[in-house]
Amino acid sequence: MNDLDLSKPILLYGSSISYFTGKMENYFRVKEISYEQKVLSYPRFERTMKQKVGIHQMPAVELPDGRWMTDTTKMIQWFESKIPENKIIPEDPVQAFFAFLLEDWADEWWWRTAMHYRWHYSEGAHFASRHLAEELLSSIPLPIWIKKIFLTRRQRNGYTIGDGITKENIKTVEDDFLKLLEILSNIFDKRKFLFGNRPSIADIGFSGPFFRHFALDPVPLEIIRQKAPKVLSWVTNLWNARVSKIDDDFEKGIPKDLEPLLREIGKVYLPYLSANVDAVRQNKTKFDFKFGNVFLKNARYSLYRIWCLKELRDRYNKLEEKDKTQVEILLKKFGCWEPLWRDKNLPLIDNQEEDLPFRADRKMLGVNE
Ligand SMILES: N[C@@H](CCC(=O)N[C@@H](CS)C(=O)NCC(=O)O)C(=O)O
């Protein structure tokens, strides 16, 4: 049933410097879905979201018929199912599997690095705390300097030092980012987007960390300008892309230069998801994770990311046999197969996230505050 009314704009509630709000904006733009970005200030936004979708996080979408939605991953899938033209999900199921894997990595792994560059460095923290204080906390009658201190502490305690980053491991977190830039530069040297000259769900995923964070916050922006200007072009290319006007198709199969990204997923991200499974099982809200160069101390556990792992597995399980064989061969080649299936019986709660995008059970990190 098509219950999407596009005759009126969709409302997108969120901050104009938010990771996931920026991701949703990139999606709406490339897909030419008209939307109006709106700010609801706190504490009203938090109250309204909890009432409408069960938890509070950014962004939220309000449909013209009054329904509210949350979670960019499931919202995008919902819009894609309602608007079959100009798809950003590749038709080739094997390609689609890997595009979703890249999207998940962009959403869940690069969040910490993005928060680090924004909140650890005073240039980033000054800019972002002032912006958020004025944008989101305007109805709270306190001086701006107090709001700035509050926001900076909240974000550091929640997402940087509170999520595994220490003085000792900052370098490994930053080296991880430099490696990402190198791999992406090599790709965008040859074509406009990850799977070809048209954007896919993988590009939309990466717009999360890049559009409102790495390509906006002073410290990472300068690094990108100096070391990876091609990546900056990709950010603008995506923002300007309109799928309806692009005739190019995706490249065939999995382009060879995506392999280093997929190998990183196998080496670091999937083992991290597995360490998170252990932590949730033992109800350890903080856990250490060490792999190769990456070393996190007291990272926050996440029930939401257990569900992300389940989603990746479900996506594989739903493939036709011939595609399964091909995906398995590729996952094995990239070192992703074993960590994807390492843990049996994931510690999910009953029916977790089954009502997304209209109702959510868990926030991205920790328990629901
Ligand atoms: N999986 C969610 C994640 C949304 C999310 O975590 N958004 C951040 C802001 S960009 C947030 O609202 N965090 C909640 C908080 O800081 O309390 C999505 O895809 O929409």
CSV table of C-alpha atoms and ligand atoms in Angstrom, one decimal:
chain,number,residue,atom,x,y,z
A,1,MET,CA,0.0,0.0,0.0
A,2,ASN,CA,1.4,3.4,-0.8
A,3,ASP,CA,0.6,5.5,2.2
A,4,LEU,CA,3.1,8.2,1.4
A,5,ASP,CA,1.6,11.6,0.6
A,6,LEU,CA,4.2,13.7,-1.2
A,7,SER,CA,2.0,16.7,-2.0
A,8,LYS,CA,3.2,18.5,1.1
A,9,PRO,CA,6.7,18.7,2.4
A,10,ILE,CA,8.0,16.2,4.9
A,11,LEU,CA,9.2,17.8,8.2
A,12,LEU,CA,12.7,16.9,9.2
A,13,TYR,CA,13.4,17.7,12.9
A,14,GLY,CA,17.0,17.9,13.9
A,15,SER,CA,20.1,20.1,14.3
A,16,SER,CA,21.8,21.6,11.3
A,17,ILE,CA,25.1,20.2,12.5
A,18,SER,CA,23.9,16.7,13.3
A,19,TYR,CA,25.5,13.5,11.9
A,20,PHE,CA,22.2,11.6,11.2
A,21,THR,CA,20.2,14.7,10.3
A,22,GLY,CA,22.8,15.4,7.7
A,23,LYS,CA,22.6,11.9,6.4
A,24,MET,CA,18.8,12.1,6.0
A,25,GLU,CA,19.1,15.5,4.2
A,26,ASN,CA,21.5,14.0,1.7
A,27,TYR,CA,19.1,11.2,1.1
A,28,PHE,CA,16.1,13.5,0.6
A,29,ARG,CA,18.1,15.7,-1.8
A,30,VAL,CA,19.5,13.0,-4.0
A,31,LYS,CA,16.1,11.5,-4.2
A,32,GLU,CA,14.3,14.9,-4.7
A,33,ILE,CA,11.9,14.4,-1.8
A,34,SER,CA,10.9,17.8,-0.7
A,35,TYR,CA,11.4,18.4,3.0
A,36,GLU,CA,11.6,21.3,5.5
A,37,GLN,CA,14.3,21.1,8.1
A,38,LYS,CA,12.9,22.3,11.5
A,39,VAL,CA,14.3,22.8,14.9
A,40,LEU,CA,12.4,21.9,18.0
A,41,SER,CA,14.1,23.2,21.1
A,42,TYR,CA,14.7,21.2,24.2
A,43,PRO,CA,13.1,20.0,26.5
A,44,ARG,CA,10.1,20.0,24.2
A,45,PHE,CA,11.8,18.0,21.4
A,46,GLU,CA,12.8,15.2,23.8
A,47,ARG,CA,9.3,15.0,25.3
A,48,THR,CA,7.6,14.9,21.9
A,49,MET,CA,9.9,12.3,20.4
A,50,LYS,CA,9.6,10.0,23.4
A,51,GLN,CA,5.9,10.2,23.1
A,52,LYS,CA,5.8,9.8,19.3
A,53,VAL,CA,8.4,7.2,18.6
A,54,GLY,CA,9.5,5.8,22.0
A,55,ILE,CA,13.0,7.3,22.3
A,56,HIS,CA,14.7,10.6,21.7
A,57,GLN,CA,17.3,10.9,19.0
A,58,MET,CA,18.0,13.0,15.9
A,59,PRO,CA,16.6,13.3,13.4
A,60,ALA,CA,12.8,12.7,13.5
A,61,VAL,CA,10.6,12.8,10.4
A,62,GLU,CA,7.0,13.9,10.5
A,63,LEU,CA,4.9,12.7,7.5
A,64,PRO,CA,2.2,14.9,6.0
A,65,ASP,CA,-0.4,12.5,7.6
A,66,GLY,CA,1.0,13.3,11.1
A,67,ARG,CA,2.9,10.1,11.6
A,68,TRP,CA,6.4,10.4,13.1
A,69,MET,CA,9.4,8.3,12.3
A,70,THR,CA,13.0,7.7,13.5
A,71,ASP,CA,16.2,5.9,12.6
A,72,THR,CA,17.8,6.9,9.3
A,73,THR,CA,18.6,3.4,8.2
A,74,LYS,CA,15.0,2.2,8.5
A,75,MET,CA,13.5,5.5,7.3
A,76,ILE,CA,15.5,5.4,4.1
A,77,GLN,CA,14.5,1.8,3.5
A,78,TRP,CA,10.8,2.8,4.0
A,79,PHE,CA,11.1,5.7,1.6
A,80,GLU,CA,12.8,3.5,-0.9
A,81,SER,CA,10.0,1.0,-0.7
A,82,LYS,CA,7.4,3.7,-1.3
A,83,ILE,CA,9.2,5.5,-4.1
A,84,PRO,CA,10.5,2.9,-6.5
A,85,GLU,CA,11.9,5.4,-9.1
A,86,ASN,CA,15.5,6.6,-8.8
A,87,LYS,CA,16.6,3.9,-6.4
A,88,ILE,CA,19.8,4.4,-4.4
A,89,ILE,CA,19.9,0.7,-3.5
A,90,PRO,CA,21.7,-1.3,-6.3
A,91,GLU,CA,19.6,-3.8,-8.1
A,92,ASP,CA,22.3,-6.4,-8.0
A,93,PRO,CA,21.6,-8.1,-4.7
A,94,VAL,CA,25.3,-8.8,-4.1
A,95,GLN,CA,26.2,-5.2,-4.6
A,96,ALA,CA,23.3,-4.2,-2.4
A,97,PHE,CA,24.5,-6.4,0.4
A,98,PHE,CA,27.9,-4.7,0.4
A,99,ALA,CA,26.4,-1.2,0.0
A,100,PHE,CA,24.4,-1.8,3.2
A,101,LEU,CA,27.4,-3.2,5.0
A,102,LEU,CA,29.3,0.0,4.2
A,103,GLU,CA,26.3,2.1,5.3
A,104,ASP,CA,26.2,0.3,8.6
A,105,TRP,CA,30.0,0.8,9.1
A,106,ALA,CA,29.6,4.5,8.3
A,107,ASP,CA,26.8,4.9,10.8
A,108,GLU,CA,28.2,2.9,13.7
A,109,TRP,CA,31.9,2.9,13.6
A,110,TRP,CA,32.7,6.4,12.3
A,111,TRP,CA,30.4,8.1,14.8
A,112,ARG,CA,33.1,7.9,17.6
A,113,THR,CA,35.8,9.4,15.4
A,114,ALA,CA,33.5,12.2,14.3
A,115,MET,CA,32.6,13.0,17.9
A,116,HIS,CA,36.3,12.9,18.8
A,117,TYR,CA,37.3,15.5,16.2
A,118,ARG,CA,34.4,17.7,17.1
A,119,TRP,CA,34.5,17.6,20.9
A,120,HIS,CA,38.1,16.8,21.9
A,121,TYR,CA,39.6,19.9,20.1
A,122,SER,CA,38.7,23.2,21.6
A,123,GLU,CA,38.1,24.8,18.1
A,124,GLY,CA,35.5,22.1,17.4
A,125,ALA,CA,34.0,22.2,20.9
A,126,HIS,CA,33.6,26.0,20.9
A,127,PHE,CA,32.0,26.1,17.5
A,128,ALA,CA,29.6,23.1,18.1
A,129,SER,CA,28.6,24.0,21.6
A,130,ARG,CA,27.8,27.6,20.7
A,131,HIS,CA,25.8,26.4,17.7
A,132,LEU,CA,23.9,23.8,19.6
A,133,ALA,CA,23.3,26.1,22.6
A,134,GLU,CA,21.7,28.7,20.3
A,135,GLU,CA,19.9,26.3,18.0
A,136,LEU,CA,18.6,23.7,20.5
A,137,LEU,CA,18.7,25.2,24.0
A,138,SER,CA,17.2,28.6,23.2
A,139,SER,CA,14.2,28.2,25.4
A,140,ILE,CA,16.3,27.4,28.5
A,141,PRO,CA,16.9,30.5,30.6
A,142,LEU,CA,20.6,30.2,31.3
A,143,PRO,CA,23.7,32.1,30.1
A,144,ILE,CA,25.2,30.8,27.0
A,145,TRP,CA,28.5,30.0,28.6
A,146,ILE,CA,26.8,27.6,31.0
A,147,LYS,CA,25.0,25.9,28.1
A,148,LYS,CA,28.4,25.6,26.3
A,149,ILE,CA,30.0,23.9,29.3
A,150,PHE,CA,27.1,21.6,29.8
A,151,LEU,CA,27.0,20.5,26.1
A,152,THR,CA,30.8,20.0,25.9
A,153,ARG,CA,30.8,17.8,29.0
A,154,ARG,CA,27.8,15.9,27.9
A,155,GLN,CA,29.2,15.0,24.6
A,156,ARG,CA,32.7,14.2,25.9
A,157,ASN,CA,31.4,12.0,28.7
A,158,GLY,CA,28.9,10.3,26.4
A,159,TYR,CA,30.8,9.9,23.2
A,160,THR,CA,34.5,10.5,23.3
A,161,ILE,CA,36.3,9.9,26.7
A,162,GLY,CA,33.1,8.1,27.7
A,163,ASP,CA,33.2,5.8,24.7
A,164,GLY,CA,36.6,4.4,24.7
A,165,ILE,CA,38.9,7.3,23.7
A,166,THR,CA,41.9,8.0,26.1
A,167,LYS,CA,45.0,10.2,25.9
A,168,GLU,CA,46.9,7.1,25.0
A,169,ASN,CA,44.8,5.9,22.1
A,170,ILE,CA,43.9,9.2,20.4
A,171,LYS,CA,46.6,8.6,17.9
A,172,THR,CA,45.2,5.2,16.9
A,173,VAL,CA,41.8,6.7,16.4
A,174,GLU,CA,43.2,9.5,14.3
A,175,ASP,CA,45.4,7.1,12.2
A,176,ASP,CA,42.3,5.1,11.5
A,177,PHE,CA,40.7,8.2,10.0
A,178,LEU,CA,43.8,9.0,7.9
A,179,LYS,CA,43.7,5.5,6.5
A,180,LEU,CA,40.0,6.0,5.6
A,181,LEU,CA,40.9,9.2,3.8
A,182,GLU,CA,43.6,7.6,1.8
A,183,ILE,CA,41.4,4.7,0.7
A,184,LEU,CA,38.5,7.1,-0.2
A,185,SER,CA,40.8,9.5,-2.1
A,186,ASN,CA,42.0,6.6,-4.2
A,187,ILE,CA,38.4,5.7,-5.1
A,188,PHE,CA,37.2,9.3,-5.8
A,189,ASP,CA,40.2,9.8,-8.0
A,190,LYS,CA,38.5,7.5,-10.5
A,191,ARG,CA,34.8,8.1,-10.1
A,192,LYS,CA,32.3,10.3,-8.4
A,193,PHE,CA,30.7,7.8,-5.9
A,194,LEU,CA,31.5,4.6,-4.2
A,195,PHE,CA,29.9,2.1,-6.6
A,196,GLY,CA,30.1,4.2,-9.8
A,197,ASN,CA,29.1,7.6,-11.1
A,198,ARG,CA,25.7,7.4,-9.3
A,199,PRO,CA,25.2,7.6,-5.6
A,200,SER,CA,24.1,4.5,-3.6
A,201,ILE,CA,23.0,3.9,0.0
A,202,ALA,CA,26.8,3.5,0.8
A,203,ASP,CA,27.4,7.1,-0.2
A,204,ILE,CA,24.4,8.2,1.8
A,205,GLY,CA,25.8,6.3,4.8
A,206,PHE,CA,29.1,8.1,4.5
A,207,SER,CA,27.5,11.4,4.3
A,208,GLY,CA,26.7,10.9,8.1
A,209,PRO,CA,30.3,11.2,9.3
A,210,PHE,CA,31.4,13.5,6.5
A,211,PHE,CA,28.8,16.1,5.7
A,212,ARG,CA,28.1,17.6,9.1
A,213,HIS,CA,31.3,16.5,10.9
A,214,PHE,CA,34.6,15.8,9.1
A,215,ALA,CA,33.9,18.3,6.3
A,216,LEU,CA,32.5,20.9,8.7
A,217,ASP,CA,34.5,20.8,12.0
A,218,PRO,CA,37.7,22.9,11.9
A,219,VAL,CA,40.3,20.2,12.7
A,220,PRO,CA,39.2,17.3,10.4
A,221,LEU,CA,38.2,19.8,7.6
A,222,GLU,CA,41.7,21.1,7.5
A,223,ILE,CA,43.1,17.6,7.4
A,224,ILE,CA,40.8,16.8,4.5
A,225,ARG,CA,41.7,20.0,2.6
A,226,GLN,CA,45.4,19.2,2.9
A,227,LYS,CA,45.4,15.4,2.5
A,228,ALA,CA,42.3,14.4,0.7
A,229,PRO,CA,40.7,17.2,-1.3
A,230,LYS,CA,39.0,14.6,-3.6
A,231,VAL,CA,37.0,13.5,-0.6
A,232,LEU,CA,35.8,17.1,-0.2
A,233,SER,CA,34.7,17.0,-3.8
A,234,TRP,CA,32.7,13.8,-3.2
A,235,VAL,CA,30.9,15.5,-0.3
A,236,THR,CA,29.8,18.3,-2.6
A,237,ASN,CA,29.1,16.0,-5.5
A,238,LEU,CA,26.7,14.0,-3.3
A,239,TRP,CA,25.0,17.1,-2.0
A,240,ASN,CA,24.4,18.3,-5.6
A,241,ALA,CA,23.5,14.9,-7.1
A,242,ARG,CA,19.9,14.2,-8.3
A,243,VAL,CA,19.5,10.5,-9.1
A,244,SER,CA,16.7,11.3,-11.6
A,245,LYS,CA,19.2,13.2,-13.7
A,246,ILE,CA,22.0,10.6,-13.7
A,247,ASP,CA,22.1,8.1,-16.6
A,248,ASP,CA,25.3,6.3,-15.5
A,249,ASP,CA,24.9,2.9,-14.0
A,250,PHE,CA,26.7,1.4,-11.1
A,251,GLU,CA,30.0,-0.4,-12.0
A,252,LYS,CA,29.6,-4.2,-12.2
A,253,GLY,CA,30.3,-6.2,-9.1
A,254,ILE,CA,32.3,-4.9,-6.2
A,255,PRO,CA,34.9,-2.4,-7.5
A,256,LYS,CA,38.4,-3.6,-6.6
A,257,ASP,CA,39.3,-0.3,-4.9
A,258,LEU,CA,36.5,-0.9,-2.3
A,259,GLU,CA,38.3,-3.9,-1.1
A,260,PRO,CA,40.5,-2.1,1.5
A,261,LEU,CA,37.3,-0.6,3.0
A,262,LEU,CA,35.7,-4.1,3.3
A,263,ARG,CA,38.9,-5.5,4.7
A,264,GLU,CA,38.8,-2.8,7.5
A,265,ILE,CA,35.3,-3.9,8.2
A,266,GLY,CA,36.5,-7.5,8.6
A,267,LYS,CA,39.5,-6.6,10.7
A,268,VAL,CA,38.1,-4.0,13.0
A,269,TYR,CA,34.3,-3.3,12.8
A,270,LEU,CA,32.8,-6.8,12.8
A,271,PRO,CA,35.2,-7.9,15.6
A,272,TYR,CA,34.1,-4.8,17.5
A,273,LEU,CA,30.5,-5.8,17.1
A,274,SER,CA,31.4,-9.2,18.4
A,275,ALA,CA,33.1,-7.7,21.5
A,276,ASN,CA,30.0,-5.6,22.0
A,277,VAL,CA,27.9,-8.8,21.9
A,278,ASP,CA,30.1,-10.2,24.7
A,279,ALA,CA,29.7,-7.0,26.8
A,280,VAL,CA,25.9,-7.0,26.4
A,281,ARG,CA,25.7,-10.7,27.3
A,282,GLN,CA,27.7,-10.1,30.5
A,283,ASN,CA,25.8,-6.9,31.1
A,284,LYS,CA,29.1,-5.0,31.1
A,285,THR,CA,28.1,-1.4,30.2
A,286,LYS,CA,31.8,-0.6,29.4
A,287,PHE,CA,34.3,-2.8,27.6
A,288,ASP,CA,37.8,-2.7,26.1
A,289,PHE,CA,38.4,-3.5,22.5
A,290,LYS,CA,41.8,-3.9,21.0
A,291,PHE,CA,42.4,-4.9,17.5
A,292,GLY,CA,45.6,-4.2,15.5
A,293,ASN,CA,46.2,-0.5,15.8
A,294,VAL,CA,42.8,0.2,17.3
A,295,PHE,CA,42.5,0.2,21.0
A,296,LEU,CA,39.4,1.4,22.9
A,297,LYS,CA,39.3,1.6,26.7
A,298,ASN,CA,35.9,1.5,28.4
A,299,ALA,CA,33.8,1.8,25.2
A,300,ARG,CA,30.1,2.0,25.9
A,301,TYR,CA,28.1,-1.1,25.1
A,302,SER,CA,25.2,-0.9,22.7
A,303,LEU,CA,22.0,-2.9,22.4
A,304,TYR,CA,21.2,-1.1,19.2
A,305,ARG,CA,24.4,-2.5,17.6
A,306,ILE,CA,23.4,-6.0,18.4
A,307,TRP,CA,20.4,-5.4,16.2
A,308,CYS,CA,22.6,-3.9,13.5
A,309,LEU,CA,24.5,-7.2,13.4
A,310,LYS,CA,21.3,-9.1,13.2
A,311,GLU,CA,20.2,-6.9,10.3
A,312,LEU,CA,23.4,-7.7,8.4
A,313,ARG,CA,22.8,-11.4,9.0
A,314,ASP,CA,19.1,-11.2,8.0
A,315,ARG,CA,20.1,-9.5,4.8
A,316,TYR,CA,22.4,-12.3,4.0
A,317,ASN,CA,19.8,-15.0,4.9
A,318,LYS,CA,17.2,-13.4,2.6
A,319,LEU,CA,19.4,-13.7,-0.5
A,320,GLU,CA,18.8,-16.3,-3.1
A,321,GLU,CA,21.1,-19.3,-3.1
A,322,LYS,CA,23.3,-18.2,-6.0
A,323,ASP,CA,23.8,-14.7,-4.5
A,324,LYS,CA,24.5,-16.2,-1.1
A,325,THR,CA,27.3,-18.2,-2.6
A,326,GLN,CA,28.8,-15.2,-4.2
A,327,VAL,CA,28.5,-13.0,-1.1
A,328,GLU,CA,30.0,-15.8,1.1
A,329,ILE,CA,33.0,-16.0,-1.2
A,330,LEU,CA,33.5,-12.3,-1.1
A,331,LEU,CA,33.0,-12.0,2.7
A,332,LYS,CA,35.6,-14.7,3.2
A,333,LYS,CA,38.0,-13.0,0.9
A,334,PHE,CA,37.7,-9.7,2.9
A,335,GLY,CA,37.9,-11.4,6.3
A,336,CYS,CA,34.3,-10.6,7.1
A,337,TRP,CA,32.7,-14.0,7.1
A,338,GLU,CA,34.0,-15.4,10.4
A,339,PRO,CA,33.3,-12.3,12.6
A,340,LEU,CA,29.9,-11.9,11.0
A,341,TRP,CA,28.8,-15.3,12.4
A,342,ARG,CA,31.1,-15.6,15.4
A,343,ASP,CA,28.4,-15.2,18.0
A,344,LYS,CA,25.4,-17.5,18.2
A,345,ASN,CA,22.1,-16.4,19.6
A,346,LEU,CA,22.4,-12.7,19.8
A,347,PRO,CA,21.3,-11.1,23.1
A,348,LEU,CA,18.4,-9.1,21.6
A,349,ILE,CA,15.4,-8.1,23.6
A,350,ASP,CA,12.0,-9.4,22.4
A,351,ASN,CA,11.0,-8.0,19.1
A,352,GLN,CA,13.8,-5.5,19.2
A,353,GLU,CA,13.3,-2.6,16.7
A,354,GLU,CA,10.7,-4.5,14.8
A,355,ASP,CA,8.4,-1.5,14.6
A,356,LEU,CA,11.0,0.8,13.1
A,357,PRO,CA,10.8,3.3,11.6
A,358,PHE,CA,7.7,4.2,13.5
A,359,ARG,CA,8.7,3.1,17.0
A,360,ALA,CA,12.2,2.4,18.4
A,361,ASP,CA,13.3,0.4,21.3
A,362,ARG,CA,16.9,1.4,21.8
A,363,LYS,CA,19.2,4.4,21.3
A,364,MET,CA,22.5,3.9,19.5
A,365,LEU,CA,24.6,3.8,22.7
A,366,GLY,CA,24.1,2.4,26.2
A,367,VAL,CA,20.7,2.3,27.8
A,368,ASN,CA,18.0,4.8,26.9
A,369,GLU,CA,18.5,7.9,29.0
B,1,LIG,N1,20.5,4.9,14.4
B,1,LIG,C1,20.0,6.3,14.5
B,1,LIG,C2,21.0,7.1,15.3
B,1,LIG,C3,20.5,8.6,15.6
B,1,LIG,C4,21.5,9.3,16.5
B,1,LIG,O1,22.2,8.6,17.3
B,1,LIG,N2,21.5,10.6,16.5
B,1,LIG,C5,22.2,11.4,17.4
B,1,LIG,C6,22.5,12.8,16.9
B,1,LIG,S1,23.3,12.9,15.3
B,1,LIG,C7,21.4,11.6,18.7
B,1,LIG,O2,20.3,12.1,18.6
B,1,LIG,N3,21.9,11.1,19.8
B,1,LIG,C8,21.2,11.1,21.0
B,1,LIG,C9,21.8,11.8,22.1
B,1,LIG,O3,22.9,12.4,22.0
B,1,LIG,O4,21.2,11.7,23.2
B,1,LIG,C10,19.7,6.8,13.1
B,1,LIG,O5,20.1,6.3,12.1
B,1,LIG,O6,18.9,7.8,13.0
